[in-house]
CSV table of C-alpha atoms in Angstrom, one decimal:
chain,number,residue,atom,x,y,z
A,1,UNK,CA,0.0,0.0,0.0
A,2,UNK,CA,0.9,3.6,0.2
A,3,UNK,CA,4.3,3.9,2.0
A,4,UNK,CA,5.4,7.4,2.9
A,5,UNK,CA,8.9,8.3,1.8
A,6,UNK,CA,11.3,9.5,4.5
A,7,UNK,CA,13.7,12.1,3.1
A,8,UNK,CA,17.1,10.9,4.3
A,9,UNK,CA,19.3,13.9,5.1
A,10,UNK,CA,22.9,13.3,6.0
A,11,UNK,CA,24.0,15.7,8.7
A,12,UNK,CA,27.5,17.2,8.0
A,13,UNK,CA,30.2,15.8,10.2
A,14,UNK,CA,31.8,18.7,12.1
A,15,UNK,CA,35.4,19.1,11.5
A,16,UNK,CA,37.7,18.2,14.4
A,17,UNK,CA,39.3,21.2,16.1
A,18,UNK,CA,42.9,21.8,15.0
A,19,UNK,CA,45.8,23.1,17.2
A,20,UNK,CA,47.9,25.9,15.9
A,21,UNK,CA,51.3,24.5,14.7
A,22,UNK,CA,54.3,25.6,16.7
A,23,UNK,CA,56.5,26.0,13.6
A,24,UNK,CA,56.9,25.4,9.9
A,25,UNK,CA,57.7,21.7,10.4
A,26,UNK,CA,54.5,21.1,12.4
A,27,UNK,CA,52.6,23.0,9.7
A,28,UNK,CA,54.0,20.7,7.1
A,29,UNK,CA,53.1,17.6,9.0
A,30,UNK,CA,49.6,18.9,9.6
A,31,UNK,CA,49.2,19.6,5.9
A,32,UNK,CA,50.2,16.0,5.0
A,33,UNK,CA,47.7,14.6,7.6
A,34,UNK,CA,44.9,16.8,6.3
A,35,UNK,CA,45.6,15.6,2.7
A,36,UNK,CA,45.6,11.9,3.8
A,37,UNK,CA,42.4,12.3,5.9
A,38,UNK,CA,40.7,14.1,3.0
A,39,UNK,CA,41.6,11.3,0.5
A,40,UNK,CA,40.5,8.7,3.0
A,41,UNK,CA,37.2,10.4,3.6
A,42,UNK,CA,36.6,10.8,-0.2
A,43,UNK,CA,37.4,7.1,-0.7
A,44,UNK,CA,34.9,6.1,2.0
A,45,UNK,CA,32.2,8.4,0.5
A,46,UNK,CA,32.7,7.0,-3.0
A,47,UNK,CA,32.6,3.4,-1.8
A,48,UNK,CA,29.4,4.1,0.1
A,49,UNK,CA,27.8,5.7,-2.8
A,50,UNK,CA,28.8,2.8,-5.1
A,51,UNK,CA,28.0,0.0,-2.8
A,52,UNK,CA,24.7,1.3,-1.5
A,53,UNK,CA,21.9,1.4,-4.1
A,54,UNK,CA,20.0,4.7,-4.2
A,55,UNK,CA,16.6,4.1,-2.8
A,56,UNK,CA,13.7,4.6,-5.2
A,57,UNK,CA,11.5,7.6,-4.3
A,58,UNK,CA,8.1,6.4,-3.3
A,59,UNK,CA,5.0,7.5,-5.0
A,60,UNK,CA,3.5,8.9,-1.9
A,61,UNK,CA,6.0,11.7,-1.8
A,62,UNK,CA,5.8,14.1,-4.8
A,63,UNK,CA,2.2,13.2,-5.8
A,64,UNK,CA,0.9,13.6,-2.3
A,65,UNK,CA,2.7,16.8,-1.4
A,66,UNK,CA,0.7,18.7,-4.0
A,67,UNK,CA,-2.6,17.5,-2.7
A,68,UNK,CA,-4.5,19.6,-0.1
A,69,UNK,CA,-6.0,17.6,2.8
A,70,UNK,CA,-9.7,18.2,3.2
A,71,UNK,CA,-10.9,19.9,6.4
A,72,UNK,CA,-13.1,17.1,7.4
A,73,UNK,CA,-13.2,15.1,10.7
A,74,UNK,CA,-12.6,11.3,10.3
A,75,UNK,CA,-15.9,9.4,10.3
A,76,UNK,CA,-18.1,12.5,10.0
A,77,UNK,CA,-19.1,12.1,6.3
A,78,UNK,CA,-18.1,10.3,3.1
A,79,UNK,CA,-17.3,11.8,-0.3
A,80,UNK,CA,-20.0,12.1,-3.0
A,81,UNK,CA,-20.6,8.5,-4.1
A,82,UNK,CA,-20.6,9.0,-7.9
A,83,UNK,CA,-21.2,5.9,-10.1
A,84,UNK,CA,-19.8,5.1,-13.5
A,85,UNK,CA,-21.7,4.5,-16.8
A,86,UNK,CA,-20.8,1.3,-18.5
A,87,UNK,CA,-21.1,-2.5,-18.4
A,88,UNK,CA,-19.3,-4.7,-15.8
A,89,UNK,CA,-16.2,-6.4,-17.0
A,90,UNK,CA,-15.1,-9.7,-15.4
A,91,UNK,CA,-11.5,-9.7,-16.7
A,92,UNK,CA,-9.4,-7.0,-15.0
A,93,UNK,CA,-7.2,-6.6,-18.1
A,94,UNK,CA,-9.5,-5.2,-20.8
A,95,UNK,CA,-7.0,-5.6,-23.6
A,96,UNK,CA,-7.6,-9.4,-23.3
A,97,UNK,CA,-11.4,-9.4,-23.4
A,98,UNK,CA,-13.4,-9.8,-26.6
A,99,UNK,CA,-14.3,-6.7,-28.5
A,100,UNK,CA,-17.7,-5.4,-27.4
A,101,UNK,CA,-20.3,-4.6,-30.1
A,102,UNK,CA,-21.3,-1.0,-30.6
A,103,UNK,CA,-20.1,1.7,-28.3
A,104,UNK,CA,-17.7,0.8,-25.4
A,105,UNK,CA,-19.6,2.9,-22.9
A,106,UNK,CA,-16.9,2.7,-20.3
A,107,UNK,CA,-14.4,4.2,-22.7
A,108,UNK,CA,-16.8,6.9,-23.8
A,109,UNK,CA,-17.5,7.7,-20.1
A,110,UNK,CA,-13.8,7.8,-19.3
A,111,UNK,CA,-13.0,10.2,-22.2
A,112,UNK,CA,-15.7,12.6,-21.0
A,113,UNK,CA,-14.7,12.4,-17.3
A,114,UNK,CA,-11.1,12.9,-18.3
A,115,UNK,CA,-12.0,16.2,-19.8
A,116,UNK,CA,-13.6,17.5,-16.5
A,117,UNK,CA,-11.2,16.0,-14.0
A,118,UNK,CA,-7.8,15.9,-15.7
A,119,UNK,CA,-7.4,12.2,-14.9
A,120,UNK,CA,-6.0,10.2,-17.9
A,121,UNK,CA,-8.8,8.3,-19.7
A,122,UNK,CA,-6.8,5.1,-19.5
A,123,UNK,CA,-6.6,5.3,-15.7
A,124,UNK,CA,-10.3,6.1,-15.5
A,125,UNK,CA,-11.1,3.0,-17.5
A,126,UNK,CA,-9.3,1.0,-14.8
A,127,UNK,CA,-11.0,2.8,-11.9
A,128,UNK,CA,-14.4,2.6,-13.5
A,129,UNK,CA,-14.0,-1.1,-14.4
A,130,UNK,CA,-13.0,-1.8,-10.8
A,131,UNK,CA,-16.2,-0.1,-9.5
A,132,UNK,CA,-18.4,-2.0,-11.9
A,133,UNK,CA,-16.8,-5.4,-11.2
A,134,UNK,CA,-17.0,-5.1,-7.5
A,135,UNK,CA,-20.5,-3.6,-7.7
A,136,UNK,CA,-21.5,-6.9,-9.4
A,137,UNK,CA,-19.6,-9.2,-7.0
A,138,UNK,CA,-20.1,-7.2,-3.7
A,139,UNK,CA,-23.2,-5.0,-4.3
A,140,UNK,CA,-23.3,-4.0,-0.6
A,141,UNK,CA,-19.9,-2.3,-0.8
A,142,UNK,CA,-21.0,0.5,-3.1
A,143,UNK,CA,-17.5,1.7,-3.8
A,144,UNK,CA,-17.1,4.6,-6.1
A,145,UNK,CA,-14.5,4.9,-8.9
A,146,UNK,CA,-13.8,8.4,-7.5
A,147,UNK,CA,-12.4,7.0,-4.3
A,148,UNK,CA,-10.2,4.6,-6.2
A,149,UNK,CA,-9.1,7.5,-8.3
A,150,UNK,CA,-8.2,9.5,-5.2
A,151,UNK,CA,-5.9,6.8,-4.0
A,152,UNK,CA,-4.4,6.4,-7.5
A,153,UNK,CA,-3.7,10.2,-7.6
A,154,UNK,CA,-1.9,10.2,-4.3
A,155,UNK,CA,0.0,6.9,-4.9
A,156,UNK,CA,1.3,7.4,-8.4
A,157,UNK,CA,-0.4,10.4,-10.0
A,158,UNK,CA,-2.5,7.8,-11.9
A,159,UNK,CA,0.4,5.8,-13.1
A,160,UNK,CA,2.5,8.8,-14.2
A,161,UNK,CA,4.9,9.0,-11.2
A,162,UNK,CA,8.5,10.0,-12.0
A,163,UNK,CA,7.8,10.8,-15.6
A,164,UNK,CA,6.2,7.5,-16.4
A,165,UNK,CA,3.5,7.4,-19.1
A,166,UNK,CA,0.5,5.2,-18.7
A,167,UNK,CA,0.3,3.1,-21.8
A,168,UNK,CA,-2.7,1.7,-23.7
A,169,UNK,CA,-2.0,-1.8,-22.2
A,170,UNK,CA,-2.4,-0.3,-18.7
A,171,UNK,CA,1.3,-0.5,-17.8
A,172,UNK,CA,3.4,2.6,-16.9
A,173,UNK,CA,6.2,3.1,-19.3
A,174,UNK,CA,8.6,2.3,-16.5
A,175,UNK,CA,8.0,0.3,-13.3
A,176,UNK,CA,6.8,2.2,-10.2
A,177,UNK,CA,8.7,0.9,-7.1
A,178,UNK,CA,8.9,2.4,-3.6
A,179,UNK,CA,11.7,2.5,-1.1
A,180,UNK,CA,12.9,-0.7,0.7
A,181,UNK,CA,10.9,-1.3,3.8
A,182,UNK,CA,14.0,-1.9,5.9
A,183,UNK,CA,13.0,-0.5,9.2
A,184,UNK,CA,15.0,2.7,8.8
A,185,UNK,CA,13.6,5.9,10.4
A,186,UNK,CA,9.9,6.2,9.7
A,187,UNK,CA,9.8,3.1,7.6
A,188,UNK,CA,8.2,-0.2,8.7
A,189,UNK,CA,10.5,-3.2,8.5
A,190,UNK,CA,9.0,-5.9,6.1
A,191,UNK,CA,11.4,-8.6,5.0
A,192,UNK,CA,11.2,-10.0,1.5
A,193,UNK,CA,8.1,-12.0,0.7
A,194,UNK,CA,8.3,-12.4,-3.1
A,195,UNK,CA,12.0,-13.2,-3.7
A,196,UNK,CA,12.2,-9.9,-5.6
A,197,UNK,CA,9.7,-11.0,-8.2
A,198,UNK,CA,7.6,-7.9,-8.1
A,199,UNK,CA,9.8,-5.3,-6.5
A,200,UNK,CA,13.3,-6.4,-7.7
A,201,UNK,CA,14.5,-6.5,-4.1
A,202,UNK,CA,15.4,-9.9,-2.6
A,203,UNK,CA,16.2,-8.4,0.8
A,204,UNK,CA,13.1,-6.3,1.7
A,205,UNK,CA,9.7,-5.7,0.3
A,206,UNK,CA,8.8,-2.5,-1.5
A,207,UNK,CA,5.5,-1.0,-2.5
A,208,UNK,CA,4.9,-1.5,-6.3
A,209,UNK,CA,2.7,-0.4,-9.1
A,210,UNK,CA,0.2,2.5,-9.6
A,211,UNK,CA,-1.7,1.6,-6.5
A,212,UNK,CA,1.4,0.9,-4.4
A,213,UNK,CA,0.8,-2.7,-3.1
A,214,UNK,CA,3.3,-4.4,-0.9
A,215,UNK,CA,4.1,-7.8,-2.5
A,216,UNK,CA,2.7,-9.8,0.5
A,217,UNK,CA,-0.6,-7.9,0.3
A,218,UNK,CA,-0.7,-8.3,-3.5
A,219,UNK,CA,-0.4,-12.0,-3.2
A,220,UNK,CA,-3.8,-12.0,-1.4
A,221,UNK,CA,-5.7,-9.5,-3.4
A,222,UNK,CA,-4.0,-9.4,-6.8
A,223,UNK,CA,-5.5,-12.5,-8.4
A,224,UNK,CA,-2.2,-13.6,-10.0
A,225,UNK,CA,-1.9,-10.5,-12.1
A,226,UNK,CA,0.9,-7.9,-12.3
A,227,UNK,CA,0.7,-5.0,-9.8
A,228,UNK,CA,2.2,-2.7,-12.3
A,229,UNK,CA,-0.9,-3.2,-14.6
A,230,UNK,CA,-3.4,-0.5,-13.6
A,231,UNK,CA,-6.6,-2.5,-14.3
A,232,UNK,CA,-5.5,-5.3,-12.1
A,233,UNK,CA,-4.2,-2.9,-9.4
A,234,UNK,CA,-7.4,-0.8,-9.3
A,235,UNK,CA,-9.5,-3.9,-9.0
A,236,UNK,CA,-7.4,-5.3,-6.2
A,237,UNK,CA,-7.6,-2.0,-4.4
A,238,UNK,CA,-11.4,-2.0,-4.7
A,239,UNK,CA,-11.6,-5.5,-3.3
A,240,UNK,CA,-9.2,-4.6,-0.4
A,241,UNK,CA,-11.3,-1.5,0.5
A,242,UNK,CA,-14.5,-3.6,0.5
A,243,UNK,CA,-13.1,-6.3,2.7
A,244,UNK,CA,-15.1,-7.4,5.7
A,245,UNK,CA,-18.4,-6.3,4.2
A,246,UNK,CA,-17.6,-2.6,4.4
A,247,UNK,CA,-20.1,-0.1,2.9
A,248,UNK,CA,-17.8,2.4,1.2
A,249,UNK,CA,-20.7,4.8,0.7
A,250,UNK,CA,-21.2,5.3,4.4
A,251,UNK,CA,-19.0,7.5,6.5
A,252,UNK,CA,-17.8,4.8,8.9
A,253,UNK,CA,-17.1,2.3,6.2
A,254,UNK,CA,-15.3,4.8,4.0
A,255,UNK,CA,-12.9,6.0,6.6
A,256,UNK,CA,-12.3,2.4,7.8
A,257,UNK,CA,-11.4,1.4,4.3
A,258,UNK,CA,-9.1,4.3,3.6
A,259,UNK,CA,-7.3,4.0,6.9
A,260,UNK,CA,-6.8,0.3,6.3
A,261,UNK,CA,-5.0,1.2,3.1
A,262,UNK,CA,-2.8,3.8,4.8
A,263,UNK,CA,-3.2,4.4,8.5
A,264,UNK,CA,-2.8,8.2,8.3
A,265,UNK,CA,-5.6,10.7,8.9
A,266,UNK,CA,-3.9,13.2,6.7
A,267,UNK,CA,-3.7,10.6,3.9
A,268,UNK,CA,-7.4,9.8,4.3
A,269,UNK,CA,-8.3,13.6,4.2
A,270,UNK,CA,-6.4,14.0,1.0
A,271,UNK,CA,-8.1,11.0,-0.6
A,272,UNK,CA,-11.4,12.5,0.6
A,273,UNK,CA,-10.8,15.8,-1.0
A,274,UNK,CA,-9.8,14.2,-4.3
A,275,UNK,CA,-12.6,11.7,-4.4
A,276,UNK,CA,-15.2,14.4,-3.6
A,277,UNK,CA,-14.0,16.8,-6.2
A,278,UNK,CA,-13.7,14.1,-8.9
A,279,UNK,CA,-17.2,12.9,-8.2
A,280,UNK,CA,-18.7,16.4,-8.2
A,281,UNK,CA,-16.9,17.3,-11.5
A,282,UNK,CA,-18.2,14.1,-13.2
A,283,UNK,CA,-21.8,14.8,-12.3
A,284,UNK,CA,-22.2,16.8,-15.5
A,285,UNK,CA,-21.1,13.8,-17.7
A,286,UNK,CA,-23.9,12.1,-19.6
A,287,UNK,CA,-23.3,8.8,-21.5
A,288,UNK,CA,-26.0,7.5,-23.9
């Protein structure tokens, strides 16, 4: 799930106080020592930089920082529960399903909603399909595409984090992978659960894909698909949010679901603001 990045700042090491040399010989010796220490320090720095992989920047850093948290108390209300126009799709990867006859209402809807929300149409197809599929399998959940889109915006800017482009097949043009969950300051320690299959890290788990799933969680909710593929990731997110019979249209259920995804009130308030604004903007969209 969403794993907040910790900006790692290296504090400068204060220079050791130096005694004033008594004479020219002492000054010469001190100069040699300074040169040797400087060379040694530079060598250590270079070796550290070479031997320690630079951690990937997580998708909850830059995308989330530009999002304003809604001024709403947890559990007090839920965002507008907009619904999508289109037909439910069983397969989470639409490029593999048979061509529908006539208009693809989901694609038409996505194109129109993209115009009023700024969300890429390809991402909206994934969010809308997830709502429709879960509405059919778990009608009591009543999850909205707008809530899934709010999470997608914070986690990866709808599959566009770090300059990635969301392609027609639902994959970002480059993998989206978070920092190692190695127990460093502010980061939960989660040892490797996938042998590096999804996150490329055989030592520790990392959150992966447009919806930032940890490999261990993906194994339960991902249905055997690839977490980098946005249709599969959005559907898994919807199922995860609906777990335990939650009603995602009710205040209590909505907040419980979002906080289970990322246990941060500020995070949930940001998702709330996004989901509510997306839903309200899309109310003008008509699909026939």
